[in-house]
Short mmCIF file of C-alpha atoms in Angstrom, two decimals:
data_model
loop_
_atom_site.label_atom_id
_atom_site.label_comp_id
_atom_site.label_asym_id
_atom_site.label_seq_id
_atom_site.Cartn_x
_atom_site.Cartn_y
_atom_site.Cartn_z
CA MET A 1 -50.85 -143.43 234.66
CA ALA A 2 -47.76 -145.10 233.33
CA ARG A 3 -46.34 -148.24 234.88
CA ARG A 4 -42.88 -147.88 236.36
CA ILE A 5 -40.12 -149.45 234.28
CA PRO A 6 -38.03 -151.67 236.57
CA ALA A 7 -34.60 -150.13 236.21
CA LEU A 8 -31.67 -152.52 236.24
CA TYR A 9 -29.57 -150.17 238.32
CA GLY A 10 -30.55 -147.37 240.67
CA SER A 11 -33.94 -145.67 240.69
CA GLU A 12 -37.07 -146.59 238.78
CA VAL A 13 -37.98 -144.24 235.94
CA TYR A 14 -40.98 -143.17 233.92
CA ALA A 15 -41.00 -142.92 230.16
CA SER A 16 -43.53 -141.44 227.80
CA SER A 17 -45.00 -143.63 225.06
CA LYS A 18 -43.37 -141.48 222.36
CA GLU A 19 -39.93 -141.88 223.93
CA LEU A 20 -40.45 -145.61 224.26
CA LYS A 21 -41.79 -145.90 220.68
CA ASP A 22 -38.65 -144.18 219.43
CA ARG A 23 -36.56 -146.70 221.33
CA VAL A 24 -38.33 -149.86 220.22
CA GLU A 25 -36.93 -149.77 216.64
CA PRO A 26 -36.20 -152.21 215.08
CA TRP A 27 -38.55 -154.30 217.23
CA GLU A 28 -41.50 -151.89 217.26
CA TYR A 29 -44.65 -153.72 218.23
CA SER A 30 -48.22 -152.46 218.60
CA HIS A 31 -50.30 -153.77 221.49
CA PRO A 32 -54.07 -154.16 220.87
CA GLU A 33 -54.82 -151.60 223.60
CA GLY A 34 -52.70 -149.00 221.87
CA ASN A 35 -49.75 -149.10 224.26
CA TYR A 36 -46.24 -149.88 223.13
CA ILE A 37 -44.41 -152.97 224.26
CA MET A 38 -40.69 -153.58 224.51
CA PRO A 39 -39.19 -157.02 223.86
CA SER A 40 -38.88 -157.30 227.64
CA GLY A 41 -42.66 -157.20 227.91
CA LEU A 42 -42.99 -153.77 229.60
CA PHE A 43 -46.22 -151.87 228.90
CA VAL A 44 -46.09 -148.09 229.05
CA ALA A 45 -49.15 -145.91 228.69
CA PRO A 46 -49.11 -142.52 226.94
CA GLY A 47 -48.55 -139.24 228.69
CA ALA A 48 -46.11 -140.14 231.44
CA GLY A 49 -43.38 -137.81 232.59
CA LYS A 50 -39.94 -138.93 233.63
CA GLU A 51 -37.75 -138.74 236.67
CA VAL A 52 -34.41 -136.97 236.37
CA ILE A 53 -31.36 -139.14 237.03
CA SER A 54 -27.63 -138.42 237.12
CA MET A 55 -25.33 -138.69 234.14
CA PHE A 56 -23.87 -142.18 233.78
CA LYS A 57 -21.42 -143.97 231.50
CA VAL A 58 -21.70 -147.22 229.56
CA LYS A 59 -18.31 -148.74 228.74
CA PHE A 60 -18.15 -151.37 226.02
CA GLU A 61 -15.60 -154.12 226.65
CA GLY A 62 -12.99 -154.63 223.96
CA THR A 63 -13.46 -151.14 222.52
CA ASP A 64 -12.61 -147.57 223.43
CA LYS A 65 -16.28 -146.57 223.17
CA ILE A 66 -17.95 -144.93 226.17
CA PHE A 67 -21.60 -143.88 225.89
CA GLU A 68 -22.87 -141.17 228.26
CA SER A 69 -26.51 -140.52 229.10
CA ASP A 70 -28.67 -138.75 231.66
CA SER A 71 -31.76 -140.86 230.96
CA PRO A 72 -32.40 -144.60 230.95
CA ILE A 73 -31.38 -146.36 227.78
CA SER A 74 -31.44 -149.94 226.57
CA VAL A 75 -28.26 -151.87 225.84
CA TYR A 76 -29.31 -152.02 222.19
CA GLU A 77 -29.74 -148.23 221.94
CA ALA A 78 -26.42 -147.49 223.65
CA ALA A 79 -24.59 -149.94 221.38
CA LYS A 80 -26.33 -148.59 218.28
CA ALA A 81 -25.44 -145.01 219.20
CA SER A 82 -21.84 -146.17 219.61
CA ASP A 83 -21.83 -147.85 216.16
CA LEU A 84 -21.30 -151.26 217.75
CA ILE A 85 -24.52 -153.06 216.84
CA ASP A 86 -25.07 -155.45 213.94
CA ARG A 87 -27.11 -158.59 213.29
CA SER A 88 -24.53 -160.82 214.96
CA VAL A 89 -25.11 -159.22 218.40
CA ILE A 90 -27.74 -161.28 220.24
CA ALA A 91 -27.33 -160.45 223.95
CA ALA A 92 -25.05 -158.60 226.37
CA ARG A 93 -23.20 -159.14 229.61
CA VAL A 94 -23.91 -156.13 231.80
CA ASN A 95 -21.76 -155.84 234.93
CA GLU A 96 -20.98 -159.60 234.81
CA LYS A 97 -24.59 -160.72 234.30
CA VAL A 98 -26.07 -161.76 230.94
CA HIS A 99 -29.15 -159.84 229.78
CA GLU A 100 -31.33 -159.26 226.75
CA LEU A 101 -30.43 -156.34 224.50
CA SER A 102 -33.65 -154.63 225.60
CA THR A 103 -32.39 -154.38 229.19
CA MET A 104 -32.56 -150.80 230.46
CA ILE A 105 -29.51 -149.15 232.03
CA ASP A 106 -29.63 -146.04 234.24
CA ALA A 107 -26.26 -146.14 236.03
CA ASP A 108 -22.59 -146.74 235.21
CA ALA A 109 -22.18 -150.10 233.52
CA GLU A 110 -19.55 -152.23 231.81
CA VAL A 111 -21.05 -154.04 228.83
CA LYS A 112 -19.78 -156.84 226.63
CA LEU A 113 -21.85 -157.40 223.51
CA LEU A 114 -22.37 -161.11 222.89
CA THR A 115 -22.61 -163.01 219.62
CA PHE A 116 -23.12 -166.69 218.86
CA ALA A 117 -19.33 -167.04 218.90
CA ASP A 118 -19.36 -166.35 222.67
CA THR A 119 -20.18 -169.16 225.07
CA GLU A 120 -22.72 -166.97 226.85
CA GLY A 121 -24.21 -165.96 223.50
CA LYS A 122 -24.65 -169.61 222.51
CA HIS A 123 -26.38 -170.24 225.83
CA VAL A 124 -28.94 -167.49 225.17
CA PHE A 125 -29.44 -168.68 221.59
CA TRP A 126 -29.94 -172.34 222.53
CA HIS A 127 -32.19 -171.43 225.46
CA THR A 128 -34.52 -169.69 223.03
CA ALA A 129 -34.34 -172.74 220.75
CA SER A 130 -35.53 -174.92 223.64
CA HIS A 131 -38.59 -172.67 224.01
CA ILE A 132 -39.28 -173.03 220.29
CA LEU A 133 -39.10 -176.81 220.75
CA ALA A 134 -41.57 -176.66 223.65
CA GLN A 135 -43.93 -174.45 221.67
CA ALA A 136 -43.85 -176.88 218.74
CA VAL A 137 -44.61 -179.83 221.03
CA LYS A 138 -47.56 -178.00 222.61
CA ARG A 139 -48.96 -177.10 219.19
CA LEU A 140 -48.81 -180.70 218.00
CA TYR A 141 -49.54 -182.46 221.31
CA PRO A 142 -51.51 -180.07 223.58
CA GLU A 143 -51.82 -182.69 226.35
CA ALA A 144 -48.03 -182.87 226.80
CA LYS A 145 -46.73 -181.47 230.10
CA LEU A 146 -43.57 -179.35 230.13
CA THR A 147 -40.86 -179.52 232.79
CA ILE A 148 -37.45 -177.88 232.15
CA GLY A 149 -35.61 -176.98 228.96
CA PRO A 150 -32.11 -175.58 229.52
CA ALA A 151 -29.28 -174.75 227.18
CA ILE A 152 -26.31 -177.10 227.59
CA GLU A 153 -22.72 -177.06 226.30
CA THR A 154 -23.59 -178.63 222.96
CA GLY A 155 -27.13 -177.35 222.34
CA PHE A 156 -30.31 -177.75 224.36
CA TYR A 157 -32.88 -180.21 225.59
CA TYR A 158 -36.41 -180.21 226.96
CA ASP A 159 -37.87 -182.80 229.34
CA ILE A 160 -41.49 -183.55 228.50
CA ASP A 161 -44.19 -185.73 230.04
CA SER A 162 -46.19 -187.14 227.15
CA ASP A 163 -48.05 -190.36 226.33
CA VAL A 164 -46.89 -189.95 222.73
CA PRO A 165 -43.54 -191.72 222.17
CA PHE A 166 -41.14 -189.28 220.53
CA THR A 167 -39.91 -191.62 217.81
CA PRO A 168 -37.63 -190.41 214.98
CA ASP A 169 -40.73 -189.80 212.82
CA VAL A 170 -42.35 -187.74 215.57
CA LEU A 171 -39.13 -185.75 216.10
CA ALA A 172 -39.11 -184.93 212.38
CA LYS A 173 -42.67 -183.66 212.71
CA ILE A 174 -41.75 -181.51 215.72
CA GLU A 175 -38.70 -180.15 213.93
CA SER A 176 -40.88 -179.12 210.98
CA GLU A 177 -43.20 -177.25 213.35
CA MET A 178 -40.20 -175.52 214.92
CA GLN A 179 -39.20 -174.25 211.49
CA LYS A 180 -42.67 -172.76 211.08
CA ILE A 181 -42.32 -170.96 214.40
CA VAL A 182 -38.96 -169.57 213.29
CA LYS A 183 -40.53 -168.25 210.06
CA GLU A 184 -43.30 -166.58 212.07
CA ASN A 185 -40.58 -164.46 213.71
CA LEU A 186 -42.52 -164.17 216.96
CA LEU A 187 -41.54 -161.38 219.36
CA ILE A 188 -40.27 -162.75 222.68
CA GLU A 189 -41.64 -160.81 225.63
CA ARG A 190 -40.74 -161.01 229.31
CA PHE A 191 -43.14 -160.37 232.19
CA THR A 192 -43.31 -161.18 235.90
CA LEU A 193 -46.09 -162.31 238.23
CA GLN A 194 -46.58 -162.56 241.96
CA ARG A 195 -46.32 -166.10 243.38
CA ASP A 196 -50.09 -166.69 243.69
CA GLU A 197 -50.68 -165.25 240.21
CA ALA A 198 -47.89 -167.38 238.75
CA VAL A 199 -49.28 -170.57 240.29
CA ALA A 200 -52.78 -169.78 239.04
CA PHE A 201 -51.38 -168.93 235.60
CA MET A 202 -49.73 -172.34 235.22
CA LYS A 203 -52.60 -174.26 236.82
CA GLU A 204 -54.91 -172.71 234.24
CA ARG A 205 -52.62 -174.07 231.53
CA ASN A 206 -52.52 -177.51 233.18
CA GLU A 207 -48.74 -177.47 233.70
CA PRO A 208 -48.24 -179.27 237.07
CA TYR A 209 -44.44 -179.42 236.82
CA LYS A 210 -44.24 -175.66 236.36
CA VAL A 211 -46.54 -175.19 239.36
CA GLN A 212 -44.20 -177.32 241.46
CA LEU A 213 -41.16 -175.32 240.32
CA ILE A 214 -42.88 -172.05 241.25
CA GLU A 215 -43.92 -173.33 244.67
CA GLU A 216 -40.34 -174.43 245.37
CA LEU A 217 -38.85 -170.99 244.64
CA PRO A 218 -37.58 -169.07 247.70
CA GLU A 219 -39.87 -166.41 249.13
CA GLY A 220 -39.30 -163.06 247.47
CA GLU A 221 -37.80 -164.62 244.33
CA GLU A 222 -38.78 -162.83 241.12
CA ILE A 223 -40.97 -165.12 239.02
CA SER A 224 -40.57 -164.35 235.35
CA PHE A 225 -42.16 -165.69 232.18
CA TYR A 226 -41.42 -165.41 228.47
CA ARG A 227 -44.16 -165.19 225.86
CA GLN A 228 -43.83 -165.85 222.13
CA GLY A 229 -47.08 -165.88 220.21
CA GLU A 230 -49.61 -168.15 221.92
CA PHE A 231 -46.89 -169.88 223.98
CA THR A 232 -45.67 -168.81 227.43
CA ASP A 233 -43.06 -170.53 229.59
CA LEU A 234 -41.77 -170.07 233.12
CA CYS A 235 -38.17 -168.95 232.73
CA ALA A 236 -35.43 -166.79 234.25
CA GLY A 237 -34.06 -165.94 230.79
CA PRO A 238 -32.43 -164.21 229.06
CA HIS A 239 -33.59 -164.81 225.48
CA LEU A 240 -33.28 -163.55 221.92
CA HIS A 241 -35.58 -160.76 220.81
CA SER A 242 -37.55 -163.00 218.40
CA THR A 243 -37.82 -166.57 217.16
CA GLY A 244 -36.71 -165.53 213.67
CA ALA A 245 -33.07 -165.29 214.76
CA VAL A 246 -32.88 -169.10 214.92
CA LYS A 247 -32.19 -169.85 211.26
CA ALA A 248 -31.35 -173.56 211.49
CA VAL A 249 -32.41 -176.26 213.96
CA LYS A 250 -31.96 -180.01 214.26
CA LEU A 251 -33.45 -182.43 216.80
CA LEU A 252 -30.85 -185.10 217.53
CA GLN A 253 -32.37 -187.76 219.76
CA CYS A 254 -34.83 -188.59 222.51
CA THR A 255 -33.81 -190.37 225.72
CA GLY A 256 -35.42 -191.15 229.05
CA ALA A 257 -34.94 -188.92 232.09
CA TYR A 258 -36.55 -188.96 235.52
CA TRP A 259 -38.16 -185.79 236.84
CA LYS A 260 -35.45 -184.04 238.88
CA GLY A 261 -33.15 -187.00 238.23
CA ASP A 262 -34.94 -189.08 240.88
CA GLN A 263 -35.91 -192.64 239.94
CA ALA A 264 -38.81 -192.39 242.41
CA ASN A 265 -40.35 -189.79 240.09
CA LYS A 266 -42.02 -190.26 236.74
CA GLN A 267 -39.85 -190.97 233.72
CA LEU A 268 -39.97 -188.23 231.12
CA GLN A 269 -38.82 -187.96 227.52
CA ARG A 270 -35.79 -185.75 226.93
CA ILE A 271 -35.47 -184.29 223.45
CA TYR A 272 -31.99 -183.06 222.53
CA GLY A 273 -31.37 -180.51 219.80
CA VAL A 274 -28.98 -177.97 218.39
CA ALA A 275 -29.55 -174.70 216.54
CA PHE A 276 -27.52 -172.09 214.68
CA PRO A 277 -27.91 -168.59 213.21
CA ALA A 278 -27.06 -169.91 209.72
CA LYS A 279 -27.87 -173.10 207.81
CA ASP A 280 -24.29 -173.67 206.69
CA MET A 281 -23.20 -173.67 210.35
CA LEU A 282 -25.67 -176.46 211.10
CA LYS A 283 -24.46 -178.42 208.07
CA GLU A 284 -20.85 -178.10 209.21
CA HIS A 285 -21.78 -179.09 212.76
CA LEU A 286 -23.61 -182.24 211.66
CA ALA A 287 -20.62 -183.24 209.52
CA GLN A 288 -18.34 -182.78 212.54
CA MET A 289 -20.66 -184.93 214.65
CA GLU A 290 -20.48 -187.76 212.13
CA GLU A 291 -16.69 -187.55 212.18
CA ALA A 292 -16.71 -187.43 215.99
CA LYS A 293 -18.68 -190.68 216.17
CA LYS A 294 -15.73 -192.44 214.52
CA ARG A 295 -13.41 -191.15 217.27
CA ASP A 296 -15.81 -191.65 220.18
CA HIS A 297 -14.17 -193.72 222.92
CA ASN A 298 -17.49 -195.53 223.36
CA LYS A 299 -17.02 -196.98 219.85
CA LEU A 300 -13.24 -197.38 219.87
CA GLY A 301 -13.18 -198.96 223.34
CA ARG A 302 -15.62 -201.64 222.24
CA ASP A 303 -14.00 -202.19 218.86
CA LEU A 304 -10.58 -202.64 220.50
CA GLU A 305 -12.10 -204.88 223.19
CA PHE A 306 -11.21 -202.71 226.17
CA PHE A 307 -14.71 -202.79 227.66
CA THR A 308 -18.29 -203.78 227.01
CA THR A 309 -21.70 -203.32 228.59
CA VAL A 310 -24.38 -205.95 229.17
CA ASP A 311 -28.10 -205.25 229.50
CA VAL A 312 -28.65 -207.78 232.28
CA ILE A 313 -25.80 -206.21 234.30
CA GLY A 314 -27.15 -202.70 233.88
CA GLN A 315 -26.63 -199.35 232.20
CA GLY A 316 -23.60 -197.41 233.40
CA LEU A 317 -21.91 -200.56 234.73
CA PRO A 318 -19.14 -201.32 232.21
CA VAL A 319 -17.33 -204.63 232.14
CA LEU A 320 -13.58 -204.23 231.67
CA LEU A 321 -12.23 -206.87 229.30
CA PRO A 322 -8.66 -208.22 229.74
CA LYS A 323 -7.03 -205.41 227.74
CA GLY A 324 -8.91 -202.71 229.64
CA ALA A 325 -8.35 -204.34 233.00
CA ARG A 326 -4.60 -204.47 232.33
CA VAL A 327 -4.52 -200.76 231.42
CA VAL A 328 -6.33 -199.85 234.64
CA GLN A 329 -3.96 -202.07 236.65
CA LEU A 330 -0.89 -200.34 235.21
CA LEU A 331 -2.36 -196.86 235.72
CA GLN A 332 -3.32 -197.65 239.31
CA ARG A 333 0.14 -198.92 240.20
CA TRP A 334 1.77 -195.87 238.61
CA VAL A 335 -0.53 -193.39 240.38
CA GLU A 336 -0.27 -195.02 243.81
CA ASP A 337 3.53 -195.32 243.64
CA TYR A 338 3.94 -191.70 242.53
CA GLU A 339 1.58 -190.43 245.25
CA GLN A 340 3.47 -192.45 247.89
CA ALA A 341 6.73 -190.89 246.73
CA HIS A 342 5.14 -187.49 247.32
CA GLY A 343 4.06 -188.10 250.88
CA TYR A 344 0.60 -189.63 250.47
CA LEU A 345 -0.48 -192.35 252.90
CA LEU A 346 -2.49 -195.14 251.29
CA THR A 347 -5.92 -195.97 252.74
CA LYS A 348 -8.50 -198.64 251.90
CA THR A 349 -11.98 -197.78 253.12
CA PRO A 350 -15.37 -199.54 252.84
CA LEU A 351 -17.55 -199.33 249.74
CA MET A 352 -20.61 -198.50 251.85
CA ALA A 353 -21.55 -196.90 255.15
CA LYS A 354 -24.50 -196.27 257.42
CA ARG A 355 -26.50 -193.15 256.75
CA GLU A 356 -25.17 -191.66 259.99
CA LEU A 357 -21.74 -191.11 258.40
CA TYR A 358 -23.27 -189.25 255.44
CA LYS A 359 -25.37 -187.15 257.82
CA ILE A 360 -22.23 -186.02 259.62
CA SER A 361 -20.51 -185.08 256.34
CA GLY A 362 -23.61 -183.40 254.89
CA HIS A 363 -23.91 -185.74 251.92
CA TRP A 364 -27.19 -187.22 253.19
CA ASP A 365 -28.87 -183.82 252.98
CA HIS A 366 -27.18 -182.64 249.79
CA TYR A 367 -26.47 -185.76 247.75
CA LEU A 368 -29.08 -188.38 248.67
CA ASP A 369 -30.66 -188.42 245.19
CA GLY A 370 -27.29 -189.34 243.70
CA MET A 371 -26.66 -192.30 246.03
CA PHE A 372 -27.59 -195.98 245.88
CA VAL A 373 -29.38 -196.61 249.18
CA ILE A 374 -29.80 -200.00 250.83
CA GLY A 375 -32.86 -199.86 253.07
CA ASP A 376 -35.53 -197.23 253.64
CA PRO A 377 -33.90 -193.78 253.95
CA LYS A 378 -37.01 -192.44 255.70
CA ASP A 379 -37.27 -195.17 258.35
CA GLU A 380 -35.09 -194.04 261.24
CA THR A 381 -35.93 -197.15 263.29
CA LYS A 382 -33.95 -199.49 261.02
CA GLU A 383 -30.39 -199.50 259.76
CA CYS A 384 -29.91 -197.91 256.36
CA PHE A 385 -26.74 -198.04 254.27
CA ALA A 386 -25.59 -196.30 251.11
CA MET A 387 -22.88 -197.13 248.58
CA ARG A 388 -20.23 -194.43 248.74
CA PRO A 389 -20.43 -191.69 246.07
CA MET A 390 -17.15 -190.19 247.32
CA THR A 391 -14.36 -191.05 249.79
CA CYS A 392 -14.00 -187.84 251.85
CA PRO A 393 -16.12 -188.82 254.89
CA PHE A 394 -14.31 -192.17 255.06
CA GLN A 395 -10.78 -190.80 254.80
CA TYR A 396 -11.49 -188.15 257.41
CA GLN A 397 -12.19 -190.98 259.85
CA VAL A 398 -8.58 -192.08 259.30
CA PHE A 399 -7.44 -188.67 260.55
CA LEU A 400 -9.83 -188.93 263.52
CA ASN A 401 -8.56 -192.41 264.44
CA ARG A 402 -6.51 -190.92 267.28
CA GLN A 403 -5.61 -187.57 268.74
CA ARG A 404 -3.32 -185.60 266.40
CA SER A 405 -0.76 -182.88 266.93
CA TYR A 406 -0.27 -179.87 264.68
CA ARG A 407 3.12 -181.43 263.99
CA ASP A 408 1.32 -184.27 262.16
CA LEU A 409 0.08 -181.81 259.55
CA PRO A 410 -0.14 -181.78 256.66
CA MET A 411 -1.55 -185.31 256.59
CA ARG A 412 -1.93 -186.48 253.00
CA LEU A 413 -4.28 -189.42 252.47
CA GLY A 414 -4.67 -191.15 249.12
CA GLU A 415 -6.84 -193.95 247.82
CA THR A 416 -7.73 -195.47 244.47
CA SER A 417 -11.46 -195.43 245.17
CA THR A 418 -14.32 -197.28 243.53
CA LEU A 419 -17.40 -195.05 243.77
CA PHE A 420 -21.10 -195.41 242.99
CA ARG A 421 -23.38 -192.65 241.75
CA ASN A 422 -26.99 -192.92 240.67
CA GLU A 423 -26.58 -191.09 237.37
CA ASP A 424 -29.59 -190.29 235.24
CA SER A 425 -29.99 -192.81 232.41
CA GLY A 426 -30.08 -190.09 229.77
CA GLU A 427 -26.71 -188.69 230.88
CA MET A 428 -24.63 -191.89 230.78
CA HIS A 429 -22.16 -192.50 227.98
CA GLY A 430 -19.36 -195.03 227.59
CA LEU A 431 -16.86 -194.64 230.42
CA ILE A 432 -17.41 -190.89 230.93
CA ARG A 433 -20.68 -190.92 232.88
CA VAL A 434 -21.25 -194.25 234.64
CA ARG A 435 -22.78 -195.58 237.85
CA GLN A 436 -19.62 -197.33 239.08
CA PHE A 437 -16.14 -195.93 238.47
CA THR A 438 -12.67 -195.81 240.02
CA ILE A 439 -10.67 -192.63 240.60
CA SER A 440 -7.55 -191.53 242.41
CA GLU A 441 -8.85 -189.56 245.37
CA GLY A 442 -6.87 -187.71 248.03
CA HIS A 443 -7.63 -185.61 251.09
CA ILE A 444 -5.18 -183.39 252.91
CA VAL A 445 -5.69 -182.18 256.49
CA LEU A 446 -3.54 -179.10 257.08
CA ARG A 447 -2.88 -175.90 258.97
CA PRO A 448 -4.11 -172.64 257.37
CA GLU A 449 -0.58 -171.45 256.59
CA GLN A 450 0.06 -174.68 254.66
CA LEU A 451 -2.89 -174.26 252.29
CA GLU A 452 -1.16 -172.54 249.38
CA GLU A 453 1.82 -174.88 249.30
CA GLU A 454 -0.39 -177.99 249.45
CA PHE A 455 -2.72 -176.57 246.79
CA LYS A 456 0.31 -176.03 244.57
CA GLY A 457 1.40 -179.62 245.21
CA CYS A 458 -2.02 -180.95 244.16
CA LEU A 459 -1.95 -178.88 240.99
CA GLU A 460 1.55 -180.10 240.12
CA LEU A 461 0.40 -183.68 240.70
CA ILE A 462 -2.51 -183.23 238.30
CA GLN A 463 -0.33 -181.54 235.71
CA TYR A 464 2.17 -184.37 235.89
CA PHE A 465 -0.39 -187.14 235.43
CA LEU A 466 -2.36 -185.41 232.65
CA GLY A 467 0.82 -184.27 230.93
CA THR A 468 2.25 -187.78 230.93
CA VAL A 469 -0.81 -189.24 229.19
CA GLY A 470 -0.96 -186.35 226.69
CA LEU A 471 -4.10 -184.57 227.87
CA LEU A 472 -2.79 -181.48 229.67
CA GLU A 473 -2.22 -179.29 226.61
CA ASP A 474 -5.94 -179.31 225.75
CA CYS A 475 -7.19 -178.80 229.32
CA THR A 476 -8.71 -175.62 230.73
CA PHE A 477 -9.27 -174.54 234.33
CA ARG A 478 -12.58 -173.48 235.90
CA PHE A 479 -12.82 -171.72 239.26
CA SER A 480 -16.13 -173.16 240.47
CA GLN A 481 -17.86 -170.84 242.94
CA TRP A 482 -21.07 -170.85 244.93
CA ASP A 483 -24.22 -168.98 243.94
CA PRO A 484 -24.90 -166.43 246.70
CA ALA A 485 -28.41 -165.90 245.32
CA ASN A 486 -29.40 -169.42 246.41
CA PRO A 487 -27.32 -170.22 249.51
CA LYS A 488 -30.02 -172.36 251.15
CA ASN A 489 -30.73 -174.54 248.13
CA LYS A 490 -27.38 -176.29 247.89
CA TYR A 491 -24.65 -174.92 250.12
CA GLU A 492 -23.49 -175.32 253.70
CA GLY A 493 -21.82 -172.52 255.59
CA THR A 494 -22.19 -168.76 255.90
CA PRO A 495 -21.49 -166.10 253.25
CA GLU A 496 -18.46 -165.07 255.32
CA GLN A 497 -17.03 -168.59 255.19
CA TRP A 498 -17.61 -168.82 251.44
CA ASN A 499 -16.09 -165.41 250.79
CA GLU A 500 -13.04 -166.41 252.83
CA ALA A 501 -12.61 -169.73 250.99
CA GLN A 502 -13.07 -168.18 247.54
CA SER A 503 -10.74 -165.28 248.35
CA LEU A 504 -8.07 -167.73 249.46
CA MET A 505 -8.41 -169.76 246.27
CA ALA A 506 -8.42 -166.65 244.09
CA LYS A 507 -5.16 -165.49 245.71
CA ILE A 508 -3.57 -168.91 245.26
CA LEU A 509 -4.57 -169.08 241.60
CA GLU A 510 -3.17 -165.59 241.06
CA ASP A 511 0.10 -166.50 242.78
CA LEU A 512 0.37 -169.64 240.62
CA ASN A 513 -0.50 -167.72 237.41
CA VAL A 514 -3.39 -170.06 236.60
CA ASP A 515 -5.54 -168.86 233.71
CA TYR A 516 -9.14 -169.80 234.56
CA SER A 517 -12.79 -169.12 233.83
CA ILE A 518 -15.39 -168.72 236.59
CA GLY A 519 -18.30 -171.12 237.00
CA ILE A 520 -21.08 -169.71 239.21
CA ASP A 521 -23.11 -172.35 241.08
CA GLU A 522 -20.57 -175.04 240.16
CA ALA A 523 -18.97 -175.37 243.60
CA ALA A 524 -19.31 -178.39 245.88
CA PHE A 525 -21.85 -177.87 248.65
CA TYR A 526 -19.02 -177.36 251.16
CA GLY A 527 -16.48 -175.30 249.21
CA PRO A 528 -15.08 -173.82 245.98
CA LYS A 529 -13.18 -175.93 243.44
CA LEU A 530 -10.60 -175.67 240.71
CA ASP A 531 -11.93 -178.01 238.01
CA VAL A 532 -9.68 -179.25 235.23
CA GLN A 533 -11.86 -179.42 232.11
CA TYR A 534 -11.40 -181.32 228.86
CA LYS A 535 -13.62 -181.26 225.77
CA ASN A 536 -14.57 -184.64 224.38
CA VAL A 537 -15.02 -185.38 220.67
CA TYR A 538 -18.53 -183.90 220.76
CA GLY A 539 -17.34 -180.62 222.22
CA LYS A 540 -18.83 -181.25 225.67
CA GLU A 541 -16.67 -180.41 228.66
CA ASP A 542 -15.84 -183.20 231.09
CA THR A 543 -14.10 -182.70 234.43
CA LEU A 544 -10.90 -184.77 234.63
CA ALA A 545 -9.65 -183.59 238.01
CA THR A 546 -10.60 -181.19 240.78
CA ILE A 547 -9.02 -179.47 243.78
CA GLN A 548 -11.43 -178.38 246.50
CA ILE A 549 -11.06 -176.21 249.60
CA ASP A 550 -13.21 -177.07 252.62
CA LEU A 551 -13.10 -174.57 255.50
CA LEU A 552 -16.34 -175.67 257.16
#
């Protein structure tokens, strides 16, 4: 009997082996048992019938093409039948979620075909490159233990637990093995396992970090894997259809990183890399990187004697030299005077607080790993303090200092705050990611009907400051939302509260004609944000300012 094909939308369907074989082209693949296998890793035995489903339409974004079908069809097939497929297409966004081209559709769907030129397409491409990196490491150093290997804005990385130091010579060796894997053009197959099967699968392969990740997944969560040749990795996907699509790869550096970013855990080795669908694209990228190094603030700031760092002081703790200190002084005076002129009340709050304050605000439960703690956080019998990673719980105490009337609102509180965050050593760079920094931070307590006007005021404040220093023109806006699929992992509040907050922000952004992208799972744990993004010389996005709504 045939296995059911998990349909992406609607009912599950059966397909005969002949029908499936016809669909597999150009990725036809013969399984040793004689069944046919799709790139998604679905096995279908011969002789199965199929369930009748209703006619549905597949609309392709950016075109006038609409494909109609009364039987399940993959994204690839629908695009091919619509004369929209070519070698540049590597994945697809189906109803706002990114999938492999082999994804089956059996209901109305809106599809955007993705190439490497698309941000989402790059993410899929670089995610596959990270798996190729992991496979190369396991071939050369079988005792190495794998952790996570995501795509990032400028490429990919993989965190690895290995006794072998990944020196430049070793990275060159790994890169050479990656190129062999690319030439092998291995089919990438997806499959799922039940929780107990998944744990046993990774225990058998002696991958303790993967076992831990599986055990931490919520009950009922689908546990998926991707196989390419002899290598299999725990992964949510999506991926390319084969390793051969990655035509050019370069490993850039290796840094230290703690497992889950916690210094109490073992330090791993993080290998960074980048990959492209053409060798000339890699060559151009490397040339741009060399040029970017000349314009990197981390180099210019030191050369011009604005700041320095000292090993015995610590990483991520810059020392401002006289020139830099003077610049900060002038900026701080300007910002505080302008905020005061716009109704902000200046506060000066402590640099640390007892854990009880952070428990009230929720930061103790959601941000403890990112805080510098003084004392034992697990010993409730003794006092425990933490350096402040943000000012909100402190400034709210200013509002609570006495009983307030609705006539006191809005109450705008501002502070030039020095904050402390326990950043991972591999993520720190110059003055962008540091462990101590100073920002202009404000909190507004208001009535619901005042929200839009105050939001507008915050946005105008940001636009004024960034415009004055010449950064606004190159900024973009990101509407950072929660991930409803994982509400218990990170977020406070109910789905109703989140939907209300996000609907309010969406309406405000529409009223203000703000052009924005959406970032899922980028919200603060207590509310959605409008993040003002700016790309640095390396093409990585940094957040320069943010406006958050907290209805909890």
